[in-house]
C-alpha cells in the first residue's frame, strides 16, 4: 500500500530493483535485493544478469550490478528505446499544439537531459513529455 496516496496498485520491477506506486508515481522502494539470479538475452544475442549483488565485505549499503559489463549494454539499448519513445510522443503532442520544429527539438533535448539525470524514474512518460513541452513554451514565450 502506498504511504502517499493509499493506492494498492504497486509496480515492482526486479530488473530495476524498485517499487513504484502507479497512482501517484512515488518511489516506495529502491535497490530491492533479489534472492535468485536470472539471465536475460538482449537483441544482439548477449546475456546479462538480472538482479543486484551486495558484498558480504560491506559496500556501506551500496549495491553493485552483477555482471556489470553485460548489463551496461542493456541499459544503453533501453535508454535508446526511451529516447525514441520520448521523441515520438514529443513530436505527436508538439504537432497537436502546432509548435514549430525548433520548439519540438528543444523539448526533446530537455527530455534527454531528464533521462540522463534519472528524473523520469517513477514518473509517467506523458507527464514528463508535457513538462518538457511546457518548459519550452514558457522559455520561448509561445502562448499555449
Coordinates of N, CA and C in Angstrom, one line a residue:
X1 N 0.8 -1.2 0.0 CA 0.0 0.0 0.0 C 0.9 1.2 0.0
X2 N 0.6 2.2 -0.9 CA 1.3 3.4 -1.0 C 1.1 4.3 0.3
X3 N 2.2 4.8 0.8 CA 2.1 5.6 2.0 C 1.7 7.0 1.7
X4 N 1.8 7.4 0.4 CA 1.4 8.8 0.0 C -0.1 8.9 -0.3
X5 N -0.6 8.0 -1.2 CA -1.9 8.1 -1.6 C -2.9 7.0 -1.2
X6 N -2.3 5.9 -0.7 CA -3.1 4.8 -0.2 C -3.4 3.8 -1.3
X7 N -2.9 4.0 -2.5 CA -3.2 3.1 -3.6 C -2.5 1.7 -3.4
X8 N -3.2 0.7 -3.9 CA -2.7 -0.6 -3.7 C -2.1 -1.2 -5.0
X9 N -2.1 -0.4 -6.1 CA -1.5 -0.8 -7.4 C 0.0 -0.4 -7.4
X10 N 0.9 -1.3 -7.0 CA 2.3 -1.0 -6.9 C 3.0 -1.8 -8.1
X11 N 3.8 -1.1 -8.8 CA 4.6 -1.7 -9.9 C 6.0 -2.0 -9.4
X12 N 6.2 -3.3 -9.2 CA 7.5 -3.8 -8.7 C 8.3 -4.3 -9.9
X13 N 9.5 -3.8 -10.1 CA 10.3 -4.2 -11.2 C 11.6 -4.7 -10.7
X14 N 11.8 -6.1 -10.7 CA 13.1 -6.6 -10.2 C 14.3 -6.3 -11.0
X15 N 14.1 -6.0 -12.3 CA 15.3 -5.6 -13.1 C 15.8 -4.3 -12.7
X16 N 15.0 -3.3 -12.4 CA 15.4 -2.0 -11.9 C 15.7 -2.0 -10.5
X17 N 15.0 -2.9 -9.7 CA 15.2 -3.0 -8.3 C 14.4 -2.0 -7.5
X18 N 13.2 -1.6 -8.0 CA 12.4 -0.6 -7.3 C 10.9 -1.0 -7.4
X19 N 10.2 -0.3 -6.5 CA 8.7 -0.4 -6.4 C 8.1 1.0 -6.5
X20 N 7.2 1.2 -7.5 CA 6.7 2.5 -7.7 C 5.1 2.4 -7.7
X21 N 4.5 3.4 -7.0 CA 3.1 3.5 -7.0 C 2.6 4.0 -8.3
X22 N 1.7 3.2 -8.9 CA 1.2 3.7 -10.3 C 0.1 4.8 -10.1
X23 N -0.4 5.0 -8.9 CA -1.4 6.0 -8.7 C -0.8 7.4 -8.7
X24 N 0.3 7.6 -7.8 CA 0.9 8.9 -7.7 C 2.3 9.0 -8.2
X25 N 2.9 7.9 -8.5 CA 4.3 7.9 -9.0 C 5.4 7.9 -8.0
X26 N 5.0 7.8 -6.7 CA 6.0 7.8 -5.7 C 6.9 6.5 -5.7
X27 N 8.2 6.7 -5.5 CA 9.1 5.5 -5.4 C 9.0 5.0 -4.0
X28 N 8.4 3.8 -3.8 CA 8.3 3.3 -2.5 C 9.5 2.6 -2.0
X29 N 10.2 1.9 -2.9 CA 11.4 1.1 -2.5 C 12.3 1.2 -3.7
X30 N 13.6 1.3 -3.4 CA 14.6 1.2 -4.4 C 15.8 0.3 -3.9
X31 N 16.5 -0.2 -4.9 CA 17.6 -1.1 -4.6 C 17.1 -2.3 -3.8
X32 N 16.0 -2.9 -4.3 CA 15.5 -4.1 -3.8 C 16.4 -5.2 -4.1
X33 N 16.8 -6.0 -3.2 CA 17.7 -7.1 -3.4 C 16.9 -8.4 -3.7
X34 N 17.3 -9.1 -4.7 CA 16.6 -10.3 -5.1 C 17.4 -11.5 -4.6
X35 N 16.7 -12.6 -4.4 CA 17.4 -13.8 -3.8 C 17.8 -14.7 -4.9
X36 N 17.2 -14.6 -6.1 CA 17.6 -15.5 -7.2 C 18.3 -14.8 -8.3
X37 N 19.1 -15.6 -9.1 CA 19.8 -15.0 -10.2 C 19.1 -15.4 -11.5
X38 N 18.8 -14.4 -12.3 CA 18.1 -14.7 -13.6 C 19.0 -14.1 -14.7
X39 N 18.9 -14.7 -15.9 CA 19.6 -14.2 -17.0 C 18.6 -13.8 -18.1
X40 N 19.0 -12.7 -18.8 CA 18.1 -12.2 -19.8 C 18.9 -12.0 -21.1
X41 N 18.3 -12.3 -22.3 CA 19.0 -12.1 -23.5 C 18.7 -10.8 -24.2
X42 N 19.7 -10.1 -24.7 CA 19.4 -8.9 -25.4 C 19.2 -9.1 -26.9
X43 N 18.9 -8.1 -27.7 CA 18.7 -8.2 -29.1 C 19.9 -8.6 -29.9
X44 N 21.1 -8.4 -29.4 CA 22.3 -8.8 -30.1 C 22.7 -10.2 -29.8
X45 N 22.0 -10.9 -28.9 CA 22.3 -12.3 -28.6 C 23.1 -12.4 -27.4
X46 N 23.5 -11.3 -26.7 CA 24.3 -11.4 -25.5 C 23.4 -11.6 -24.3
X47 N 24.0 -12.0 -23.2 CA 23.3 -12.3 -22.0 C 23.7 -11.4 -20.9
X48 N 22.7 -11.1 -20.0 CA 23.0 -10.3 -18.8 C 22.3 -10.8 -17.6
X49 N 22.8 -10.5 -16.5 CA 22.3 -11.0 -15.2 C 21.3 -9.9 -14.7
X50 N 20.1 -10.4 -14.3 CA 19.1 -9.5 -13.7 C 19.1 -9.7 -12.2
X51 N 19.3 -8.6 -11.5 CA 19.4 -8.6 -10.1 C 20.5 -7.7 -9.6
X52 N 20.7 -7.7 -8.3 CA 21.8 -6.9 -7.7 C 22.5 -7.8 -6.7
X53 N 23.8 -7.5 -6.5 CA 24.7 -8.2 -5.7 C 25.2 -7.3 -4.6
X54 N 25.1 -7.8 -3.3 CA 25.6 -7.0 -2.2 C 26.7 -7.8 -1.6
X55 N 27.8 -7.2 -1.5 CA 29.0 -7.9 -1.0 C 28.9 -8.1 0.5
X56 N 29.5 -9.2 1.0 CA 29.5 -9.6 2.4 C 30.5 -8.7 3.1
X57 N 31.6 -8.2 2.4 CA 32.6 -7.4 3.0 C 32.0 -6.0 3.3
X58 N 30.8 -5.7 2.8 CA 30.2 -4.4 3.1 C 30.5 -3.4 2.1
X59 N 29.6 -3.0 1.3 CA 29.8 -1.8 0.4 C 29.1 -0.6 1.0
X60 N 29.0 -0.6 2.3 CA 28.4 0.6 3.0 C 27.0 0.8 2.6
X61 N 26.2 -0.3 2.4 CA 24.8 -0.1 2.0 C 24.6 0.1 0.5
X62 N 25.7 0.2 -0.3 CA 25.6 0.4 -1.7 C 25.6 -1.0 -2.4
X63 N 24.9 -1.0 -3.5 CA 24.9 -2.3 -4.2 C 25.6 -2.1 -5.6
X64 N 26.1 -3.2 -6.1 CA 26.8 -3.2 -7.4 C 25.9 -4.1 -8.3
X65 N 25.9 -3.8 -9.6 CA 25.3 -4.6 -10.5 C 26.1 -5.9 -10.8
X66 N 25.4 -7.0 -10.8 CA 26.1 -8.3 -11.1 C 26.2 -8.4 -12.6
X67 N 27.4 -8.7 -13.1 CA 27.7 -8.7 -14.5 C 27.7 -7.4 -15.1
X68 N 28.4 -6.4 -14.6 CA 28.3 -5.1 -15.0 C 28.6 -4.8 -16.5
X69 N 29.5 -5.5 -17.1 CA 29.8 -5.3 -18.5 C 28.6 -5.6 -19.4
X70 N 28.0 -6.7 -19.1 CA 26.9 -7.1 -20.0 C 25.6 -6.2 -19.7
X71 N 25.4 -5.9 -18.4 CA 24.2 -5.2 -18.1 C 24.3 -3.7 -18.6
X72 N 25.5 -3.2 -18.7 CA 25.7 -1.9 -19.2 C 25.2 -1.7 -20.6
X73 N 25.4 -2.7 -21.5 CA 24.9 -2.7 -22.8 C 23.4 -2.7 -22.9
X74 N 22.8 -3.4 -22.0 CA 21.3 -3.5 -21.9 C 20.8 -2.1 -21.6
X75 N 21.4 -1.4 -20.6 CA 21.0 -0.1 -20.3 C 21.0 0.9 -21.4
X76 N 22.0 0.8 -22.2 CA 22.1 1.7 -23.4 C 21.0 1.4 -24.4
X77 N 20.7 0.1 -24.6 CA 19.6 -0.2 -25.5 C 18.3 0.3 -24.9
X78 N 18.1 0.1 -23.7 CA 16.8 0.6 -23.0 C 16.8 2.1 -23.1
X79 N 17.9 2.8 -22.9 CA 17.9 4.2 -22.9 C 17.6 4.7 -24.4
X80 N 18.1 4.0 -25.4 CA 17.8 4.4 -26.8 C 16.3 4.2 -27.0
X81 N 15.7 3.2 -26.5 CA 14.2 3.0 -26.7 C 13.5 4.1 -26.0
X82 N 13.9 4.5 -24.8 CA 13.3 5.6 -24.0 C 13.4 6.9 -24.8
X83 N 14.5 7.1 -25.4 CA 14.7 8.3 -26.3 C 13.7 8.3 -27.5
X84 N 13.7 7.1 -28.1 CA 12.8 7.0 -29.3 C 11.3 7.3 -28.9
X85 N 10.9 6.6 -27.8 CA 9.5 6.8 -27.4 C 9.2 8.3 -27.0
X86 N 10.2 8.9 -26.3 CA 10.0 10.3 -25.9 C 10.0 11.2 -27.1
X87 N 10.8 11.0 -28.1 CA 10.8 11.8 -29.3 C 9.5 11.7 -30.0
X88 N 9.0 10.4 -30.1 CA 7.8 10.2 -30.8 C 6.6 10.9 -30.1
X89 N 6.6 10.8 -28.8 CA 5.5 11.4 -28.0 C 5.6 13.0 -28.0
X90 N 6.8 13.5 -28.0 CA 7.0 14.9 -28.0 C 6.6 15.4 -29.4
X91 N 7.0 14.7 -30.5 CA 6.6 15.1 -31.8 C 5.1 15.1 -32.0
X92 N 4.4 14.1 -31.4 CA 2.9 14.0 -31.6 C 2.2 15.1 -30.8
X93 N 2.6 15.3 -29.6 CA 2.0 16.4 -28.8 C 2.4 17.8 -29.3
X94 N 3.6 17.9 -29.7 CA 4.0 19.2 -30.3 C 3.3 19.6 -31.6
X95 N 3.0 18.6 -32.4 CA 2.2 18.8 -33.6 C 0.8 19.2 -33.3
X96 N 0.2 18.5 -32.3 CA -1.1 18.9 -31.8 C -1.2 20.3 -31.3
X97 N -0.1 20.8 -30.7 CA -0.1 22.1 -30.2 C 0.3 23.1 -31.3
X98 N 0.7 22.6 -32.5 CA 1.1 23.4 -33.6 C 2.4 24.2 -33.3
X99 N 3.3 23.5 -32.6 CA 4.6 24.1 -32.3 C 5.6 23.9 -33.5
X100 N 6.5 24.8 -33.7 CA 7.5 24.7 -34.7 C 8.5 23.6 -34.4
X101 N 9.3 23.2 -35.4 CA 10.3 22.2 -35.2 C 11.4 22.5 -34.2
X102 N 11.7 23.8 -34.1 CA 12.7 24.3 -33.1 C 12.3 24.0 -31.7
X103 N 11.0 24.3 -31.4 CA 10.5 24.1 -30.1 C 10.4 22.6 -29.7
X104 N 10.1 21.8 -30.7 CA 10.0 20.3 -30.5 C 11.4 19.8 -30.3
X105 N 12.4 20.2 -31.0 CA 13.7 19.8 -30.8 C 14.3 20.2 -29.4
X106 N 13.9 21.4 -29.0 CA 14.4 21.9 -27.7 C 13.7 21.0 -26.6
X107 N 12.4 20.7 -26.8 CA 11.7 19.9 -25.8 C 12.4 18.5 -25.7
X108 N 12.8 18.0 -26.9 CA 13.4 16.7 -26.9 C 14.8 16.7 -26.2
X109 N 15.5 17.8 -26.3 CA 16.8 18.0 -25.6 C 16.5 18.0 -24.1
X110 N 15.4 18.7 -23.6 CA 15.1 18.7 -22.2 C 14.7 17.3 -21.7
X111 N 14.0 16.5 -22.6 CA 13.7 15.1 -22.3 C 14.9 14.3 -22.1
X112 N 15.9 14.4 -23.0 CA 17.1 13.6 -22.9 C 17.9 14.0 -21.6
X113 N 17.9 15.3 -21.3 CA 18.5 15.7 -20.1 C 17.9 15.1 -18.8
X114 N 16.5 15.0 -18.8 CA 15.8 14.4 -17.7 C 16.1 12.9 -17.6
X115 N 16.2 12.3 -18.7 CA 16.5 10.8 -18.7 C 17.9 10.6 -18.2
X116 N 18.9 11.4 -18.7 CA 20.3 11.3 -18.2 C 20.4 11.6 -16.7
X117 N 19.6 12.5 -16.2 CA 19.7 12.8 -14.8 C 18.8 11.9 -13.9
X118 N 18.2 10.9 -14.6 CA 17.3 9.9 -13.9 C 16.1 10.6 -13.3
X119 N 15.6 11.6 -13.9 CA 14.4 12.3 -13.3 C 13.1 11.7 -13.8
X120 N 13.2 10.8 -14.7 CA 12.0 10.2 -15.3 C 11.6 8.9 -14.5
X121 N 12.4 8.4 -13.6 CA 12.1 7.2 -12.9 C 11.0 7.4 -12.0
X122 N 9.9 6.6 -12.1 CA 8.8 6.7 -11.2 C 7.8 7.8 -11.6
X123 N 8.0 8.3 -12.8 CA 7.1 9.3 -13.4 C 6.5 8.8 -14.7
X124 N 5.3 9.2 -14.9 CA 4.6 8.8 -16.2 C 5.2 9.5 -17.3
X125 N 5.5 8.8 -18.4 CA 6.2 9.4 -19.6 C 5.4 10.6 -20.2
X126 N 4.0 10.4 -20.2 CA 3.3 11.5 -20.8 C 3.4 12.8 -20.0
X127 N 3.5 12.7 -18.7 CA 3.7 13.9 -17.8 C 5.1 14.5 -18.0
X128 N 6.1 13.7 -18.2 CA 7.5 14.2 -18.5 C 7.5 14.9 -19.8
X129 N 6.8 14.3 -20.8 CA 6.8 14.9 -22.1 C 6.1 16.3 -22.1
X130 N 4.9 16.3 -21.3 CA 4.2 17.5 -21.2 C 5.0 18.6 -20.5
X131 N 5.8 18.2 -19.5 CA 6.6 19.1 -18.7 C 7.7 19.7 -19.6
X132 N 8.3 18.9 -20.4 CA 9.3 19.3 -21.4 C 8.8 20.3 -22.4
X133 N 7.6 20.1 -22.9 CA 7.0 21.0 -23.8 C 6.6 22.3 -23.1
X134 N 6.1 22.2 -21.9 CA 5.7 23.3 -21.1 C 6.9 24.3 -20.9
X135 N 8.1 23.7 -20.5 CA 9.3 24.4 -20.3 C 9.6 25.2 -21.6
X136 N 9.6 24.6 -22.7 CA 9.9 25.2 -24.0 C 8.9 26.4 -24.3
X137 N 7.7 26.1 -24.1 CA 6.7 27.1 -24.4 C 6.9 28.4 -23.5
X138 N 7.2 28.1 -22.2 CA 7.5 29.2 -21.3 C 8.7 30.0 -21.6
X139 N 9.8 29.3 -21.9 CA 11.1 29.9 -22.2 C 11.1 30.6 -23.6
X140 N 10.4 30.1 -24.5 CA 10.3 30.7 -25.9 C 9.2 31.8 -26.0
X141 N 8.4 31.8 -24.9 CA 7.3 32.8 -25.0 C 6.2 32.5 -25.9
X142 N 6.0 31.2 -26.2 CA 4.9 30.7 -27.1 C 3.7 30.5 -26.3
X143 N 2.6 31.3 -26.5 CA 1.4 31.1 -25.7 C 0.6 29.9 -26.1
X144 N 0.6 28.9 -25.3 CA -0.2 27.6 -25.5 C -0.9 27.3 -24.2

